[in-house]
Amino acid sequence: MPSASWPMLEGQLIKETAHARYVENPLWQGLTNELDSCSSVAGELETEATPIADAGILLFQPSCPKNLRSLHPNTQPIFQLWQIFLNNVNPIVKLLHSPSTQQLILEAASDLDHISQPTEALLFSTYLCAVASMDDESSRQILRASRADLMAWFSRAAKQALINTEVLRSTNVLVLKALTLYLLATRQLHDVQTRWLLTGIASRIARTMGLHWERSLSSLPAFECEMCHRLWWQIVFMDSRAAQLCGIVVDAHSYHFWDTERPRNLSDSDLSPLMQELPRDRPGATEMLFCEIRFEIGDCMRKLTAMEHGLVGGSVSERLVEQERAINALESRLEESYLCDCDASIPFHQLGRGTVAEFDIVVETLISPVKSVYRP
């Protein structure tokens, strides 16, 4: 239980006519305090889902498997979409091992009539991610259709492909990767509440598979174990981000409910499905740079939340000191391990630096209210 001496930040109920929403995230609370009325915030939060997003509920509904062969693009566009995925999506969402996944796609594209359902779900999710990262002009050049039409087309196809796998009962890692990519690609098509609920599904499936406990992963081959590390941390980040946008603080007690190791700072070329053991972390910038920065920050925020809610021993003043020490240690580690090797000409390296700057702002917003309540 949290210490009685530790100032707890209470949530706030935003109510408008028959609708009400509870928010406990200090970012949202600070915003509501500065606005003339809470009704405007409720209006912002109560966004309407698009027709595409409404179909997301189909993931819960029983459905007969459907043949999706006719919904695939031709072979050349498949390879073009894969290359776009590698260029635009892969650097910031390192769920897939590029060399082995590329071989899987090559084999699948050569015989789309006989691919497995998990592979087909992954294919449609990569198509969808690629289109989501494109502009309208590129969409028309490659597939001769508008980006909006392609998003609708591949969103429905990806959903049906997931339904074909019985995603809610599946314990196939490939299916969970496909679901995660689908949720990432369609995040702008869902209202914040639906997005949070859907990411929760991915999180629960991952827990069913044991991805949240390191000891359950330790029996896997080294390569599979590392790919599970990447998958779990991406899902945790995605779920935490969705909760934040929904105005919900992630349960501090969850700090004790998973212990999956952070993915190593390794490029895909450092990994092989045949390897017996993993290499050590590589210093400096690798293909995992952006993800590593994001995961390091996420892990720090997880610890800060545990401290904030009194799940770590010590007095209030001691915990405040520990929070500041953890923040300073993280900033030093990020600079020494990653940022010092960044190339300003590489966009994703710039994005990594921007993520660190965003972290500084968020931390100040979260910790300042506690400091204002407690005065040593």
GROMACS .gro file of C-alpha atoms in nm:
model
  376
    1MET     CA    1   0.000   0.000   0.000
    2PRO     CA    2   0.121   0.355  -0.069
    3SER     CA    3   0.265   0.540   0.228
    4ALA     CA    4   0.017   0.772   0.399
    5SER     CA    5   0.278   1.047   0.400
    6TRP     CA    6   0.316   1.040   0.024
    7PRO     CA    7   0.096   1.296  -0.156
    8MET     CA    8  -0.133   1.108  -0.394
    9LEU     CA    9  -0.257   1.281  -0.708
   10GLU     CA   10  -0.632   1.232  -0.722
   11GLY     CA   11  -0.821   1.181  -1.045
   12GLN     CA   12  -1.091   1.407  -1.179
   13LEU     CA   13  -1.434   1.324  -1.320
   14ILE     CA   14  -1.522   1.519  -1.634
   15LYS     CA   15  -1.898   1.509  -1.685
   16GLU     CA   16  -2.120   1.642  -1.962
   17THR     CA   17  -2.491   1.553  -1.977
   18ALA     CA   18  -2.510   1.172  -1.985
   19HIS     CA   19  -2.139   1.122  -2.050
   20ALA     CA   20  -1.861   1.110  -1.793
   21ARG     CA   21  -1.493   1.031  -1.813
   22TYR     CA   22  -1.247   0.980  -1.530
   23VAL     CA   23  -0.894   1.113  -1.584
   24GLU     CA   24  -0.602   1.076  -1.346
   25ASN     CA   25  -0.314   1.166  -1.573
   26PRO     CA   26  -0.161   1.497  -1.447
   27LEU     CA   27  -0.119   1.611  -1.808
   28TRP     CA   28  -0.497   1.601  -1.858
   29GLN     CA   29  -0.572   1.737  -1.511
   30GLY     CA   30  -0.346   2.035  -1.563
   31LEU     CA   31  -0.518   2.106  -1.892
   32THR     CA   32  -0.867   2.092  -1.742
   33ASN     CA   33  -0.769   2.331  -1.464
   34GLU     CA   34  -0.666   2.591  -1.720
   35LEU     CA   35  -0.979   2.570  -1.932
   36ASP     CA   36  -1.296   2.768  -1.864
   37SER     CA   37  -1.509   2.455  -1.840
   38CYS     CA   38  -1.456   2.083  -1.834
   39SER     CA   39  -1.724   2.031  -2.097
   40SER     CA   40  -1.484   2.129  -2.372
   41VAL     CA   41  -1.241   1.861  -2.259
   42ALA     CA   42  -1.516   1.602  -2.251
   43GLY     CA   43  -1.599   1.697  -2.606
   44GLU     CA   44  -1.239   1.652  -2.713
   45LEU     CA   45  -1.213   1.315  -2.542
   46GLU     CA   46  -1.546   1.186  -2.671
   47THR     CA   47  -1.429   1.165  -3.032
   48GLU     CA   48  -1.621   0.975  -3.294
   49ALA     CA   49  -1.471   0.667  -3.448
   50THR     CA   50  -1.443   0.652  -3.823
   51PRO     CA   51  -1.633   0.384  -4.017
   52ILE     CA   52  -1.306   0.196  -4.062
   53ALA     CA   53  -1.238   0.200  -3.689
   54ASP     CA   54  -1.591   0.083  -3.605
   55ALA     CA   55  -1.514  -0.242  -3.780
   56GLY     CA   56  -1.246  -0.306  -3.518
   57ILE     CA   57  -1.517  -0.457  -3.300
   58LEU     CA   58  -1.527  -0.746  -3.546
   59LEU     CA   59  -1.222  -0.880  -3.364
   60PHE     CA   60  -1.464  -0.983  -3.089
   61GLN     CA   61  -1.725  -1.141  -3.313
   62PRO     CA   62  -1.725  -1.501  -3.437
   63SER     CA   63  -1.686  -1.522  -3.810
   64CYS     CA   64  -1.633  -1.793  -4.065
   65PRO     CA   65  -1.286  -1.790  -4.220
   66LYS     CA   66  -1.278  -1.613  -4.555
   67ASN     CA   67  -1.042  -1.661  -4.845
   68LEU     CA   68  -0.839  -1.342  -4.887
   69ARG     CA   69  -0.633  -1.441  -5.191
   70SER     CA   70  -0.802  -1.183  -5.415
   71LEU     CA   71  -0.724  -0.900  -5.171
   72HIS     CA   72  -0.348  -0.930  -5.201
   73PRO     CA   73  -0.167  -0.695  -5.440
   74ASN     CA   74   0.037  -0.837  -5.725
   75THR     CA   75   0.390  -0.961  -5.661
   76GLN     CA   76   0.574  -0.640  -5.755
   77PRO     CA   77   0.363  -0.412  -5.530
   78ILE     CA   78   0.407  -0.663  -5.246
   79PHE     CA   79   0.783  -0.616  -5.266
   80GLN     CA   80   0.745  -0.239  -5.302
   81LEU     CA   81   0.526  -0.223  -4.992
   82TRP     CA   82   0.775  -0.436  -4.801
   83GLN     CA   83   1.056  -0.199  -4.897
   84ILE     CA   84   0.847   0.099  -4.784
   85PHE     CA   85   0.784  -0.082  -4.456
   86LEU     CA   86   1.159  -0.132  -4.413
   87ASN     CA   87   1.233   0.233  -4.485
   88ASN     CA   88   0.949   0.405  -4.299
   89VAL     CA   89   0.821   0.173  -4.027
   90ASN     CA   90   1.093  -0.074  -3.934
   91PRO     CA   91   1.335   0.183  -3.783
   92ILE     CA   92   1.078   0.296  -3.526
   93VAL     CA   93   0.895  -0.033  -3.466
   94LYS     CA   94   1.153  -0.311  -3.452
   95LEU     CA   95   0.911  -0.600  -3.417
   96LEU     CA   96   1.037  -0.799  -3.712
   97HIS     CA   97   1.378  -0.944  -3.791
   98SER     CA   98   1.417  -0.802  -4.140
   99PRO     CA   99   1.631  -1.075  -4.306
  100SER     CA  100   1.420  -1.372  -4.191
  101THR     CA  101   1.090  -1.187  -4.245
  102GLN     CA  102   1.198  -1.090  -4.596
  103GLN     CA  103   1.262  -1.456  -4.675
  104LEU     CA  104   0.916  -1.539  -4.540
  105ILE     CA  105   0.758  -1.273  -4.762
  106LEU     CA  106   0.951  -1.391  -5.069
  107GLU     CA  107   0.824  -1.745  -5.019
  108ALA     CA  108   0.469  -1.632  -4.947
  109ALA     CA  109   0.451  -1.399  -5.248
  110SER     CA  110   0.555  -1.683  -5.478
  111ASP     CA  111   0.257  -1.895  -5.369
  112LEU     CA  112  -0.020  -1.687  -5.211
  113ASP     CA  113  -0.269  -1.972  -5.252
  114HIS     CA  114  -0.095  -2.186  -4.993
  115ILE     CA  115   0.032  -1.953  -4.721
  116SER     CA  116  -0.052  -2.014  -4.357
  117GLN     CA  117  -0.309  -1.795  -4.184
  118PRO     CA  118  -0.053  -1.638  -3.944
  119THR     CA  119   0.173  -1.550  -4.237
  120GLU     CA  120  -0.118  -1.399  -4.427
  121ALA     CA  121  -0.215  -1.188  -4.124
  122LEU     CA  122   0.142  -1.060  -4.101
  123LEU     CA  123   0.147  -0.979  -4.473
  124PHE     CA  124  -0.169  -0.769  -4.457
  125SER     CA  125  -0.047  -0.589  -4.145
  126THR     CA  126   0.279  -0.496  -4.317
  127TYR     CA  127   0.087  -0.374  -4.624
  128LEU     CA  128  -0.130  -0.163  -4.394
  129CYS     CA  129   0.168  -0.018  -4.205
  130ALA     CA  130   0.340   0.068  -4.531
  131VAL     CA  131   0.034   0.247  -4.668
  132ALA     CA  132  -0.014   0.432  -4.337
  133SER     CA  133   0.340   0.569  -4.372
  134MET     CA  134   0.288   0.685  -4.734
  135ASP     CA  135   0.141   1.000  -4.881
  136ASP     CA  136  -0.142   1.001  -5.131
  137GLU     CA  137   0.083   1.054  -5.433
  138SER     CA  138   0.299   0.750  -5.352
  139SER     CA  139  -0.012   0.540  -5.295
  140ARG     CA  140  -0.145   0.625  -5.639
  141GLN     CA  141   0.190   0.559  -5.806
  142ILE     CA  142   0.237   0.214  -5.654
  143LEU     CA  143  -0.117   0.077  -5.627
  144ARG     CA  144  -0.316   0.324  -5.840
  145ALA     CA  145  -0.553   0.412  -5.557
  146SER     CA  146  -0.580   0.688  -5.301
  147ARG     CA  147  -0.422   0.645  -4.961
  148ALA     CA  148  -0.765   0.665  -4.796
  149ASP     CA  149  -0.904   0.387  -5.016
  150LEU     CA  150  -0.599   0.169  -4.956
  151MET     CA  151  -0.620   0.221  -4.580
  152ALA     CA  152  -0.983   0.110  -4.588
  153TRP     CA  153  -0.903  -0.187  -4.814
  154PHE     CA  154  -0.606  -0.321  -4.619
  155SER     CA  155  -0.758  -0.240  -4.280
  156ARG     CA  156  -1.056  -0.462  -4.355
  157ALA     CA  157  -0.835  -0.730  -4.507
  158ALA     CA  158  -0.599  -0.727  -4.207
  159LYS     CA  159  -0.891  -0.754  -3.965
  160GLN     CA  160  -1.035  -1.049  -4.153
  161ALA     CA  161  -0.692  -1.213  -4.167
  162LEU     CA  162  -0.668  -1.179  -3.788
  163ILE     CA  163  -1.018  -1.321  -3.749
  164ASN     CA  164  -0.913  -1.616  -3.967
  165THR     CA  165  -0.633  -1.690  -3.716
  166GLU     CA  166  -0.881  -1.681  -3.424
  167VAL     CA  167  -0.663  -1.405  -3.284
  168LEU     CA  168  -0.834  -1.387  -2.945
  169ARG     CA  169  -0.749  -1.752  -2.878
  170SER     CA  170  -0.419  -1.768  -3.062
  171THR     CA  171  -0.084  -1.815  -2.892
  172ASN     CA  172   0.112  -1.781  -3.216
  173VAL     CA  173   0.384  -1.516  -3.195
  174LEU     CA  174   0.342  -1.429  -3.563
  175VAL     CA  175  -0.028  -1.357  -3.505
  176LEU     CA  176   0.052  -1.132  -3.209
  177LYS     CA  177   0.304  -0.943  -3.420
  178ALA     CA  178   0.040  -0.900  -3.691
  179LEU     CA  179  -0.211  -0.772  -3.435
  180THR     CA  180   0.043  -0.529  -3.290
  181LEU     CA  181   0.131  -0.390  -3.633
  182TYR     CA  182  -0.238  -0.362  -3.719
  183LEU     CA  183  -0.306  -0.160  -3.402
  184LEU     CA  184  -0.010   0.066  -3.471
  185ALA     CA  185  -0.118   0.128  -3.830
  186THR     CA  186  -0.478   0.209  -3.735
  187ARG     CA  187  -0.412   0.411  -3.420
  188GLN     CA  188  -0.531   0.733  -3.587
  189LEU     CA  189  -0.852   0.564  -3.701
  190HIS     CA  190  -0.969   0.480  -3.349
  191ASP     CA  191  -1.086   0.712  -3.075
  192VAL     CA  192  -0.860   0.710  -2.770
  193GLN     CA  193  -1.082   0.484  -2.559
  194THR     CA  194  -1.115   0.218  -2.830
  195ARG     CA  195  -0.740   0.232  -2.889
  196TRP     CA  196  -0.669   0.172  -2.520
  197LEU     CA  197  -0.912  -0.121  -2.506
  198LEU     CA  198  -0.763  -0.281  -2.818
  199THR     CA  199  -0.403  -0.245  -2.697
  200GLY     CA  200  -0.520  -0.411  -2.377
  201ILE     CA  201  -0.619  -0.714  -2.585
  202ALA     CA  202  -0.267  -0.736  -2.727
  203SER     CA  203  -0.123  -0.708  -2.377
  204ARG     CA  204  -0.345  -0.985  -2.240
  205ILE     CA  205  -0.261  -1.216  -2.529
  206ALA     CA  206   0.108  -1.151  -2.467
  207ARG     CA  207   0.065  -1.237  -2.099
  208THR     CA  208  -0.116  -1.557  -2.195
  209MET     CA  209   0.193  -1.648  -2.394
  210GLY     CA  210   0.424  -1.571  -2.100
  211LEU     CA  211   0.599  -1.279  -2.265
  212HIS     CA  212   0.584  -1.082  -1.938
  213TRP     CA  213   0.807  -1.320  -1.739
  214GLU     CA  214   1.173  -1.361  -1.823
  215ARG     CA  215   1.186  -1.707  -1.671
  216SER     CA  216   0.916  -1.826  -1.914
  217LEU     CA  217   1.122  -1.695  -2.206
  218SER     CA  218   1.453  -1.836  -2.086
  219SER     CA  219   1.369  -2.181  -2.225
  220LEU     CA  220   1.340  -2.043  -2.579
  221PRO     CA  221   1.629  -2.033  -2.827
  222ALA     CA  222   1.832  -1.712  -2.796
  223PHE     CA  223   1.695  -1.556  -3.116
  224GLU     CA  224   1.330  -1.627  -3.035
  225CYS     CA  225   1.378  -1.498  -2.682
  226GLU     CA  226   1.519  -1.168  -2.808
  227MET     CA  227   1.237  -1.122  -3.059
  228CYS     CA  228   0.989  -1.180  -2.774
  229HIS     CA  229   1.170  -0.909  -2.578
  230ARG     CA  230   1.115  -0.668  -2.866
  231LEU     CA  231   0.751  -0.765  -2.902
  232TRP     CA  232   0.665  -0.735  -2.531
  233TRP     CA  233   0.833  -0.396  -2.488
  234GLN     CA  234   0.659  -0.259  -2.796
  235ILE     CA  235   0.322  -0.374  -2.664
  236VAL     CA  236   0.391  -0.225  -2.319
  237PHE     CA  237   0.490   0.106  -2.474
  238MET     CA  238   0.186   0.105  -2.701
  239ASP     CA  239  -0.050   0.024  -2.412
  240SER     CA  240   0.105   0.286  -2.183
  241ARG     CA  241   0.083   0.550  -2.452
  242ALA     CA  242  -0.281   0.467  -2.521
  243ALA     CA  243  -0.359   0.489  -2.149
  244GLN     CA  244  -0.188   0.827  -2.127
  245LEU     CA  245  -0.392   0.965  -2.416
  246CYS     CA  246  -0.705   0.827  -2.250
  247GLY     CA  247  -0.622   1.014  -1.929
  248ILE     CA  248  -0.536   0.702  -1.729
  249VAL     CA  249  -0.220   0.654  -1.526
  250VAL     CA  250  -0.072   0.308  -1.574
  251ASP     CA  251  -0.117   0.099  -1.258
  252ALA     CA  252   0.196   0.147  -1.051
  253HIS     CA  253   0.160  -0.204  -0.907
  254SER     CA  254   0.224  -0.346  -1.255
  255TYR     CA  255   0.589  -0.263  -1.184
  256HIS     CA  256   0.601  -0.591  -0.991
  257PHE     CA  257   0.403  -0.799  -1.240
  258TRP     CA  258   0.651  -0.832  -1.524
  259ASP     CA  259   1.026  -0.854  -1.552
  260THR     CA  260   1.097  -0.911  -1.922
  261GLU     CA  261   1.444  -0.788  -2.010
  262ARG     CA  262   1.481  -0.486  -2.232
  263PRO     CA  263   1.581  -0.577  -2.591
  264ARG     CA  264   1.950  -0.548  -2.661
  265ASN     CA  265   2.099  -0.268  -2.866
  266LEU     CA  266   2.167  -0.485  -3.169
  267SER     CA  267   2.100  -0.448  -3.541
  268ASP     CA  268   1.921  -0.724  -3.730
  269SER     CA  269   2.250  -0.822  -3.892
  270ASP     CA  270   2.379  -0.911  -3.544
  271LEU     CA  271   2.101  -1.168  -3.500
  272SER     CA  272   2.034  -1.505  -3.659
  273PRO     CA  273   1.767  -1.770  -3.597
  274LEU     CA  274   2.051  -2.023  -3.573
  275MET     CA  275   2.257  -1.848  -3.305
  276GLN     CA  276   2.313  -2.026  -2.974
  277GLU     CA  277   2.358  -1.713  -2.765
  278LEU     CA  278   2.309  -1.340  -2.810
  279PRO     CA  279   2.594  -1.094  -2.860
  280ARG     CA  280   2.647  -0.825  -2.601
  281ASP     CA  281   2.486  -0.484  -2.644
  282ARG     CA  282   2.665  -0.277  -2.905
  283PRO     CA  283   2.761   0.075  -2.796
  284GLY     CA  284   2.633   0.369  -3.000
  285ALA     CA  285   2.377   0.388  -3.277
  286THR     CA  286   2.231   0.064  -3.413
  287GLU     CA  287   1.906  -0.011  -3.595
  288MET     CA  288   1.747  -0.028  -3.248
  289LEU     CA  289   1.850   0.329  -3.158
  290PHE     CA  290   1.506   0.490  -3.153
  291CYS     CA  291   1.341   0.192  -2.983
  292GLU     CA  292   1.618   0.165  -2.723
  293ILE     CA  293   1.579   0.532  -2.630
  294ARG     CA  294   1.205   0.492  -2.604
  295PHE     CA  295   1.232   0.173  -2.398
  296GLU     CA  296   1.493   0.323  -2.165
  297ILE     CA  297   1.263   0.619  -2.105
  298GLY     CA  298   0.964   0.390  -2.056
  299ASP     CA  299   1.151   0.182  -1.800
  300CYS     CA  300   1.252   0.495  -1.612
  301MET     CA  301   0.892   0.622  -1.612
  302ARG     CA  302   0.782   0.285  -1.477
  303LYS     CA  303   1.024   0.319  -1.184
  304LEU     CA  304   0.926   0.682  -1.124
  305THR     CA  305   0.560   0.581  -1.107
  306ALA     CA  306   0.641   0.311  -0.850
  307MET     CA  307   0.827   0.570  -0.642
  308GLU     CA  308   0.545   0.821  -0.677
  309HIS     CA  309   0.290   0.574  -0.543
  310GLY     CA  310   0.502   0.469  -0.248
  311LEU     CA  311   0.587   0.121  -0.376
  312VAL     CA  312   0.953   0.190  -0.299
  313GLY     CA  313   1.063   0.237   0.061
  314GLY     CA  314   1.184   0.558   0.221
  315SER     CA  315   1.043   0.891   0.327
  316VAL     CA  316   0.884   1.137   0.087
  317SER     CA  317   1.197   1.349   0.063
  318GLU     CA  318   1.413   1.041   0.009
  319ARG     CA  319   1.190   0.921  -0.272
  320LEU     CA  320   1.198   1.262  -0.438
  321VAL     CA  321   1.577   1.249  -0.426
  322GLU     CA  322   1.568   0.898  -0.574
  323GLN     CA  323   1.340   1.017  -0.854
  324GLU     CA  324   1.576   1.298  -0.947
  325ARG     CA  325   1.873   1.063  -0.925
  326ALA     CA  326   1.702   0.815  -1.158
  327ILE     CA  327   1.623   1.091  -1.408
  328ASN     CA  328   1.980   1.223  -1.406
  329ALA     CA  329   2.120   0.872  -1.444
  330LEU     CA  330   1.893   0.807  -1.742
  331GLU     CA  331   1.989   1.130  -1.916
  332SER     CA  332   2.359   1.051  -1.871
  333ARG     CA  333   2.311   0.695  -1.996
  334LEU     CA  334   2.118   0.808  -2.303
  335GLU     CA  335   2.386   1.059  -2.392
  336GLU     CA  336   2.677   0.822  -2.338
  337SER     CA  337   2.522   0.509  -2.489
  338TYR     CA  338   2.317   0.645  -2.779
  339LEU     CA  339   2.301   1.018  -2.846
  340CYS     CA  340   2.676   1.080  -2.862
  341ASP     CA  341   2.685   0.863  -3.174
  342CYS     CA  342   2.381   1.016  -3.346
  343ASP     CA  343   2.409   1.154  -3.698
  344ALA     CA  344   2.207   1.473  -3.745
  345SER     CA  345   2.160   1.388  -4.114
  346ILE     CA  346   1.964   1.071  -4.029
  347PRO     CA  347   1.597   1.149  -3.957
  348PHE     CA  348   1.544   0.868  -3.709
  349HIS     CA  349   1.847   0.979  -3.510
  350GLN     CA  350   1.692   1.325  -3.493
  351LEU     CA  351   1.368   1.163  -3.381
  352GLY     CA  352   1.555   0.993  -3.100
  353ARG     CA  353   1.683   1.325  -2.971
  354GLY     CA  354   1.333   1.467  -2.994
  355THR     CA  355   1.203   1.181  -2.781
  356VAL     CA  356   1.452   1.268  -2.507
  357ALA     CA  357   1.341   1.632  -2.517
  358GLU     CA  358   0.977   1.522  -2.487
  359PHE     CA  359   1.070   1.308  -2.186
  360ASP     CA  360   1.215   1.611  -2.008
  361ILE     CA  361   0.887   1.799  -2.051
  362VAL     CA  362   0.671   1.506  -1.938
  363VAL     CA  363   0.883   1.438  -1.630
  364GLU     CA  364   0.865   1.801  -1.524
  365THR     CA  365   0.487   1.793  -1.562
  366LEU     CA  366   0.450   1.473  -1.361
  367ILE     CA  367   0.689   1.550  -1.076
  368SER     CA  368   0.625   1.921  -1.026
  369PRO     CA  369   0.277   1.866  -0.872
  370VAL     CA  370   0.431   1.635  -0.610
  371LYS     CA  371   0.701   1.889  -0.529
  372SER     CA  372   0.439   2.161  -0.495
  373VAL     CA  373   0.244   1.949  -0.243
  374TYR     CA  374   0.545   1.844  -0.041
  375ARG     CA  375   0.779   2.114   0.080
  376PRO     CA  376   1.082   1.983   0.275
   0.00000   0.00000   0.00000
